[in-house]
Coordinates of C-alpha atoms and ligand atoms in Angstrom, one line a residue:
M1 CA -13.1 -35.7 26.2
T2 CA -10.8 -36.0 23.1
Q3 CA -10.8 -33.2 20.4
G4 CA -13.1 -34.4 17.5
K5 CA -11.8 -34.1 13.9
H6 CA -14.5 -31.5 13.2
R7 CA -14.8 -29.0 16.1
L8 CA -17.9 -26.8 16.2
V9 CA -16.4 -23.4 17.0
T10 CA -18.9 -20.7 17.9
I11 CA -18.0 -17.0 17.6
E12 CA -18.0 -16.8 21.4
R13 CA -15.6 -19.7 21.8
H14 CA -13.3 -18.3 19.0
I15 CA -13.1 -14.8 20.5
F16 CA -12.6 -16.3 24.0
E17 CA -9.7 -18.5 22.7
Q18 CA -8.2 -15.4 21.0
Q19 CA -8.4 -13.5 24.2
Q20 CA -6.5 -16.2 26.1
R21 CA -3.4 -15.0 24.4
F22 CA -3.7 -11.7 26.3
P23 CA -3.4 -12.5 30.1
Q24 CA -4.5 -8.8 30.8
A25 CA -7.7 -9.3 28.8
T26 CA -10.9 -8.6 30.8
G27 CA -13.3 -10.3 28.5
T28 CA -15.0 -7.0 27.7
F29 CA -13.9 -7.3 24.1
T30 CA -15.4 -10.8 23.9
K31 CA -18.7 -9.5 25.1
M32 CA -18.7 -6.5 22.8
L33 CA -18.3 -8.8 19.7
Q34 CA -20.9 -11.1 21.2
D35 CA -23.3 -8.1 21.4
M36 CA -22.7 -7.4 17.7
A37 CA -23.2 -11.1 16.9
L38 CA -26.6 -11.0 18.7
A39 CA -27.6 -7.8 16.9
A40 CA -26.7 -9.5 13.6
K41 CA -28.9 -12.5 14.4
I42 CA -31.9 -10.3 15.1
I43 CA -31.3 -8.3 11.9
A44 CA -30.8 -11.5 9.9
N45 CA -34.1 -12.8 11.2
Q46 CA -35.8 -9.7 9.6
T47 CA -33.7 -9.6 6.3
T48 CA -34.4 -13.3 5.5
R49 CA -38.2 -12.7 5.8
A50 CA -38.1 -9.1 4.4
G51 CA -40.4 -10.0 1.5
L52 CA -43.0 -11.4 3.8
T53 CA -43.2 -8.9 6.6
N54 CA -44.0 -5.2 6.3
I55 CA -40.3 -4.4 6.8
I56 CA -39.3 -3.6 3.2
G57 CA -39.8 -0.3 1.5
A58 CA -39.1 3.2 2.5
T59 CA -40.4 5.1 5.5
D60 CA -41.5 8.7 5.0
T61 CA -38.5 9.9 6.9
E62 CA -35.1 11.1 5.6
N63 CA -31.7 10.9 7.3
V64 CA -29.3 13.9 7.7
F65 CA -28.2 13.5 4.1
G66 CA -31.7 13.8 2.7
E67 CA -31.7 10.1 1.9
R68 CA -35.0 8.3 2.2
Q69 CA -34.6 5.8 5.1
Q70 CA -35.6 2.2 4.6
K71 CA -37.6 0.5 7.3
L72 CA -34.9 -2.1 7.6
D73 CA -32.3 0.7 8.0
L74 CA -34.1 2.0 11.1
F75 CA -34.8 -1.5 12.4
A76 CA -31.1 -2.4 12.2
D77 CA -30.0 1.0 13.6
R78 CA -32.3 0.6 16.6
T79 CA -31.3 -3.0 17.1
I80 CA -27.5 -2.3 17.3
Y81 CA -28.2 0.7 19.6
E82 CA -30.3 -1.4 22.0
M83 CA -27.8 -4.3 22.1
N84 CA -25.1 -1.9 23.2
D85 CA -26.5 1.1 25.2
H86 CA -26.8 -0.7 28.6
T87 CA -23.7 -3.0 28.7
R88 CA -21.3 -0.6 30.5
R89 CA -18.8 -1.5 27.8
L90 CA -19.2 1.6 25.6
A91 CA -18.6 5.3 26.3
A92 CA -20.3 6.5 23.1
M93 CA -21.5 5.3 19.7
A94 CA -22.0 6.8 16.2
S95 CA -24.2 5.5 13.4
E96 CA -24.2 6.4 9.7
E97 CA -27.9 7.1 10.1
H98 CA -27.3 9.8 12.8
E99 CA -25.7 13.2 12.3
D100 CA -24.0 13.4 15.7
I101 CA -22.5 11.3 18.4
I102 CA -24.9 8.9 20.1
D103 CA -24.5 9.3 23.9
I104 CA -24.8 6.4 26.3
P105 CA -27.6 7.0 28.9
P106 CA -25.6 7.9 32.0
H107 CA -27.8 5.6 34.3
Y108 CA -26.3 2.6 32.5
G109 CA -22.7 3.6 33.2
F110 CA -19.8 4.0 30.7
G111 CA -17.1 1.7 29.4
N112 CA -13.7 2.1 27.7
Y113 CA -14.6 1.7 24.1
V114 CA -16.5 3.5 21.3
L115 CA -18.5 1.8 18.5
L116 CA -19.1 3.1 15.0
Y117 CA -21.5 1.4 12.7
D118 CA -23.3 1.4 9.3
P119 CA -26.5 -0.4 10.3
L120 CA -27.4 -1.5 6.8
D121 CA -25.0 -0.9 3.9
G122 CA -26.4 -1.2 0.4
S123 CA -29.9 -0.4 1.6
S124 CA -30.9 0.4 -2.0
N125 CA -30.7 -3.4 -2.6
I126 CA -33.2 -4.4 0.2
D127 CA -36.3 -4.5 -2.1
V128 CA -34.5 -6.4 -4.8
N129 CA -33.2 -9.2 -2.5
A130 CA -29.5 -8.6 -3.2
S131 CA -26.9 -8.9 -0.5
I132 CA -26.8 -6.2 2.1
G133 CA -24.6 -5.8 5.2
T134 CA -23.8 -4.2 8.5
I135 CA -20.3 -2.7 9.1
F136 CA -18.8 -1.9 12.5
S137 CA -15.6 -0.8 14.1
I138 CA -14.4 -0.3 17.7
H139 CA -11.8 2.2 19.0
R140 CA -10.5 2.4 22.6
K141 CA -11.5 5.6 24.4
Y142 CA -8.5 7.8 25.2
T143 CA -10.0 11.1 26.5
R144 CA -10.4 11.9 30.2
G145 CA -13.9 11.7 31.8
E146 CA -16.4 8.9 31.6
R147 CA -18.4 10.0 28.6
G148 CA -17.0 9.3 25.2
T149 CA -16.4 12.4 23.0
M150 CA -16.0 13.2 19.3
E151 CA -12.2 12.9 19.7
D152 CA -12.7 9.3 20.8
L153 CA -14.7 8.6 17.6
L154 CA -12.5 10.5 15.2
Q155 CA -9.4 8.4 15.5
E156 CA -7.2 7.1 12.6
G157 CA -8.0 3.7 11.3
K158 CA -4.6 2.3 12.4
R159 CA -5.7 2.8 16.0
L160 CA -8.7 0.4 15.6
V161 CA -8.9 -2.4 18.1
A162 CA -11.6 -4.4 16.1
A163 CA -13.6 -4.2 13.0
G164 CA -16.2 -6.5 11.3
Y165 CA -19.1 -6.8 9.0
V166 CA -22.1 -9.0 8.6
I167 CA -23.3 -10.0 5.1
Y168 CA -27.0 -10.9 4.7
G169 CA -26.8 -13.0 1.5
S170 CA -27.4 -16.6 0.5
S171 CA -26.3 -17.3 4.1
T172 CA -25.6 -14.8 6.9
M173 CA -21.9 -14.5 7.7
M174 CA -20.1 -12.4 10.3
V175 CA -16.4 -11.6 9.5
Y176 CA -14.2 -9.9 12.1
T177 CA -10.7 -9.0 13.1
T178 CA -9.1 -7.9 16.4
G179 CA -5.8 -7.5 14.7
Q180 CA -5.0 -11.2 14.9
G181 CA -6.1 -12.3 11.4
V182 CA -9.5 -12.2 9.8
H183 CA -12.1 -14.9 10.6
G184 CA -15.5 -15.7 9.1
F185 CA -18.5 -17.4 10.8
T186 CA -21.7 -18.6 9.1
L187 CA -25.0 -18.4 11.0
D188 CA -26.6 -21.8 11.3
P189 CA -30.3 -20.9 11.5
G190 CA -31.1 -24.4 12.9
I191 CA -29.2 -23.7 16.1
G192 CA -29.1 -19.9 15.9
E193 CA -25.3 -19.8 16.3
F194 CA -22.5 -18.3 14.2
I195 CA -20.1 -21.2 13.5
L196 CA -16.5 -20.8 12.4
S197 CA -16.4 -21.5 8.6
H198 CA -13.5 -19.4 7.3
E199 CA -10.5 -19.2 9.6
N200 CA -7.6 -16.9 8.9
I201 CA -8.9 -15.5 5.6
R202 CA -6.1 -14.2 3.3
V203 CA -6.9 -12.4 0.1
P204 CA -5.6 -14.7 -2.8
D205 CA -2.5 -13.4 -4.5
Q206 CA -4.0 -14.0 -8.0
P207 CA -6.9 -11.4 -8.2
K208 CA -10.0 -12.3 -10.2
Y209 CA -12.4 -9.4 -10.2
Y210 CA -12.7 -5.6 -10.2
S211 CA -15.9 -3.9 -8.8
V212 CA -16.8 -0.3 -9.8
N213 CA -20.0 1.4 -10.9
Q214 CA -19.1 1.6 -14.6
G215 CA -22.1 3.8 -15.1
N216 CA -20.0 6.7 -13.6
E217 CA -17.3 6.4 -16.2
K218 CA -18.4 9.7 -17.8
Y219 CA -17.3 11.5 -14.7
W220 CA -14.0 9.6 -14.0
T221 CA -10.7 11.5 -13.9
P222 CA -8.1 10.7 -16.6
G223 CA -6.0 8.6 -14.2
V224 CA -9.0 6.5 -13.0
R225 CA -10.2 6.0 -16.6
R226 CA -6.8 4.7 -17.7
Y227 CA -6.6 2.6 -14.5
V228 CA -9.8 0.8 -15.2
K229 CA -8.6 0.2 -18.8
W230 CA -5.5 -1.4 -17.2
L231 CA -7.7 -3.6 -15.1
Q232 CA -9.5 -4.6 -18.3
G233 CA -6.1 -5.5 -19.9
I234 CA -6.6 -2.8 -22.5
E235 CA -4.1 -0.2 -21.2
G236 CA -0.5 -1.0 -20.3
E237 CA 1.2 -4.4 -20.5
G238 CA -2.0 -6.1 -21.7
H239 CA -2.3 -8.6 -18.9
D240 CA -5.4 -10.9 -18.9
P241 CA -8.5 -8.8 -18.1
L242 CA -10.1 -9.1 -14.6
G243 CA -13.8 -10.1 -14.5
H244 CA -16.2 -7.2 -13.7
R245 CA -18.6 -7.8 -10.8
Y246 CA -20.7 -5.0 -9.1
I247 CA -23.7 -5.6 -6.8
G248 CA -23.9 -2.0 -5.7
S249 CA -23.7 -3.1 -2.1
M250 CA -20.1 -2.6 -0.8
V251 CA -20.2 -5.4 1.8
G252 CA -21.3 -7.9 -1.0
D253 CA -18.6 -6.7 -3.4
F254 CA -15.9 -6.5 -0.7
H255 CA -16.7 -10.0 0.6
R256 CA -16.4 -11.6 -2.9
N257 CA -13.2 -9.8 -3.6
L258 CA -11.8 -10.7 -0.1
L259 CA -12.4 -14.4 -0.8
R260 CA -11.6 -14.5 -4.5
G261 CA -9.1 -11.7 -4.9
G262 CA -9.7 -8.4 -6.6
I263 CA -10.4 -4.7 -6.0
F264 CA -13.4 -2.6 -5.1
L265 CA -13.2 1.1 -6.1
Y266 CA -15.4 4.1 -5.6
P267 CA -13.3 7.0 -6.9
G268 CA -13.7 10.6 -6.4
D269 CA -14.2 12.9 -9.4
L270 CA -14.5 16.5 -10.5
Q271 CA -18.1 16.4 -11.5
D272 CA -18.7 19.0 -8.8
K273 CA -15.3 20.4 -7.8
S274 CA -16.6 21.2 -4.3
K275 CA -17.2 17.4 -3.7
P276 CA -14.1 15.6 -5.1
Y277 CA -14.4 12.8 -2.5
G278 CA -16.8 10.2 -3.9
K279 CA -19.6 8.6 -1.8
I280 CA -18.1 6.2 0.7
R281 CA -18.0 7.2 4.4
L282 CA -14.6 7.1 6.1
M283 CA -15.8 6.4 9.7
F284 CA -18.7 4.0 9.0
E285 CA -17.5 2.1 5.9
A286 CA -13.9 2.6 4.6
Q287 CA -11.9 2.4 7.9
A288 CA -13.4 -0.9 9.0
L289 CA -13.1 -2.6 5.6
A290 CA -9.5 -1.2 5.2
F291 CA -8.5 -2.6 8.6
I292 CA -9.9 -6.0 7.6
M293 CA -8.3 -6.0 4.2
E294 CA -4.9 -5.0 5.6
Q295 CA -5.3 -7.9 8.2
A296 CA -6.0 -10.3 5.2
G297 CA -2.8 -9.2 3.4
G298 CA -4.4 -6.5 1.2
Y299 CA -4.4 -2.7 1.2
A300 CA -6.8 0.3 1.0
S301 CA -6.2 3.8 -0.3
D302 CA -8.1 6.9 -1.2
G303 CA -5.8 7.4 -4.2
A304 CA -3.5 9.7 -2.2
G305 CA -2.4 7.3 0.5
D306 CA -3.3 4.6 3.1
I307 CA -6.9 4.9 4.4
L308 CA -5.7 3.8 7.9
D309 CA -3.4 6.9 8.1
I310 CA -6.1 9.5 7.4
R311 CA -6.7 11.8 10.3
P312 CA -10.5 12.1 10.4
H313 CA -11.9 15.7 10.6
S314 CA -15.7 15.0 10.6
L315 CA -18.0 12.1 11.5
H316 CA -19.6 11.9 8.0
Q317 CA -16.4 12.6 6.1
R318 CA -16.3 10.9 2.7
V319 CA -13.3 9.2 1.0
P320 CA -12.5 7.9 -2.5
L321 CA -11.8 4.2 -2.0
F322 CA -9.5 1.6 -3.7
L323 CA -9.6 -1.6 -1.6
G324 CA -8.2 -5.0 -2.4
N325 CA -5.0 -6.8 -3.5
T326 CA -2.1 -4.5 -2.6
D327 CA -0.5 -4.5 -6.1
L328 CA -3.8 -3.5 -7.7
V329 CA -4.4 -0.6 -5.2
R330 CA -0.8 0.6 -5.6
K331 CA -1.3 0.6 -9.3
A332 CA -4.3 2.9 -8.9
E333 CA -2.2 5.2 -6.7
S334 CA 0.4 5.4 -9.4
Y335 CA -2.1 6.2 -12.2
I336 CA -3.6 9.0 -10.0
R337 CA -0.1 10.4 -9.2
D338 CA 0.7 10.4 -13.0
Y339 CA -2.6 11.7 -14.5
D340 CA -4.8 13.2 -11.8
Q341 CA -2.9 16.2 -10.3
E342 CA -5.8 18.4 -11.0
W343 CA -8.1 16.2 -8.9
L344 CA -5.5 15.9 -6.1
V345 CA -5.4 19.8 -6.0
H346 CA -9.1 19.7 -5.1
Y347 CA -9.2 16.6 -2.9
L348 CA -6.1 17.0 -0.6
P349 CA -7.3 20.2 1.2
Y350 CA -10.6 18.4 1.9
R351 CA -8.6 15.3 3.1
R352 CA -6.7 17.6 5.5
G353 CA -9.9 19.0 6.8
E354 CA -9.4 22.4 5.2
K355 CA -12.7 22.3 3.4
P356 CA -15.1 20.6 5.8
E357 CA -18.1 18.9 4.0
K358 CA -21.3 20.9 4.2
V359 CA -23.4 18.0 5.5
K360 CA -26.8 19.4 4.6
Q361 CA -25.8 19.5 0.9
G362 CA -25.8 15.7 1.0
Ligands
LIG1 P1 -25.2 3.7 1.6 O1 -24.3 4.0 2.7 O2 -26.2 4.8 1.4 O3 -25.8 2.4 1.7 O4 -24.3 3.8 0.3 C1 -23.3 2.9 0.2 C2 -23.5 2.1 -1.0 O5 -24.7 1.5 -1.1 C3 -22.4 1.0 -1.1 O6 -22.8 -0.2 -0.4 C4 -22.3 0.7 -2.5 O7 -21.1 0.2 -2.9 C5 -22.5 2.1 -3.1 O8 -23.3 2.8 -2.2 C6 -23.3 2.0 -4.4 O9 -23.4 3.3 -4.9 P2 -23.8 3.5 -6.5 O10 -25.2 3.1 -6.6 O11 -23.5 5.0 -6.7 O12 -22.9 2.7 -7.3

């Protein structure tokens, strides 16, 4: 059978072909990413019909941060858990919706990896039909014993073995990396399969957009304020302004900027000096997207340094985030170095784990 001009490459086939490069590969990896692809299909089936079924709107329950949980949040959380709890591929899991480690039921048996996931990012956008997403990352278990531990979860981003996200937008796409480039697959609802549509994604050298909640400008530190003026071509050498785009769903903003070039930023501020760390979660959001952006030729920082070098101190740790074209993120770091020493004085002890986050304060 000769190779046709247009090969239909499913996500299963692509991962399998990638694994062929590693003779010692056992296929476990392939299956773990297949598990996430199946979970994504089940969640996509609900998101695309969200307006018709009784799945939109809030439940009357709150998560550990006192945030009202959306029905779709819980559905997605449960779906990812159920696709992964019995496979003997994982030793533990952690979800943004749960305060603590999620154990694998011992009767299923344990594997050599741990999975971290944000079941539904941008959940405030569900009811208004804007893009939402799922974010996941996988670390190799390194502690002794069968059961995965908090140490296995709290590893630096540079030790990740895989990361990905699913965007539920005009089409459903799954984008992943195992450290061998970034690849995107579009779900063909007709056949229920993710098909390779974006191979070897590289962030374009010429950035087009910046994404930030401009409504928070009042609270920005002097360096961040000047930096955004620089992005707008007002401050500094007066280059052409970048376009401003902000969906309010990080996966949606990240995906656009990955394909078109640009930067997503959610800075920390001194509005409340005991919380200088912004909103984004290191373990469930920033690490995975930083790993993908780095694989696509970009960079991610918390303003003080590489997100992938941060040694995590708690599961729900938050980080300021600057994520996109390397030169744009490095510029942010230089503005913060030059104008935000007061903010760094408050943030660095937290980054080092000296001031653990009081979870219940939200
Ligand atoms: P959740 O983890 O609660 O979904 O919050 C993350 C998020 O929704 C991101 O997707 C998005 O970029 C950001 O919060 C929007 O926050 P804000 O409304 O403060 O701009």
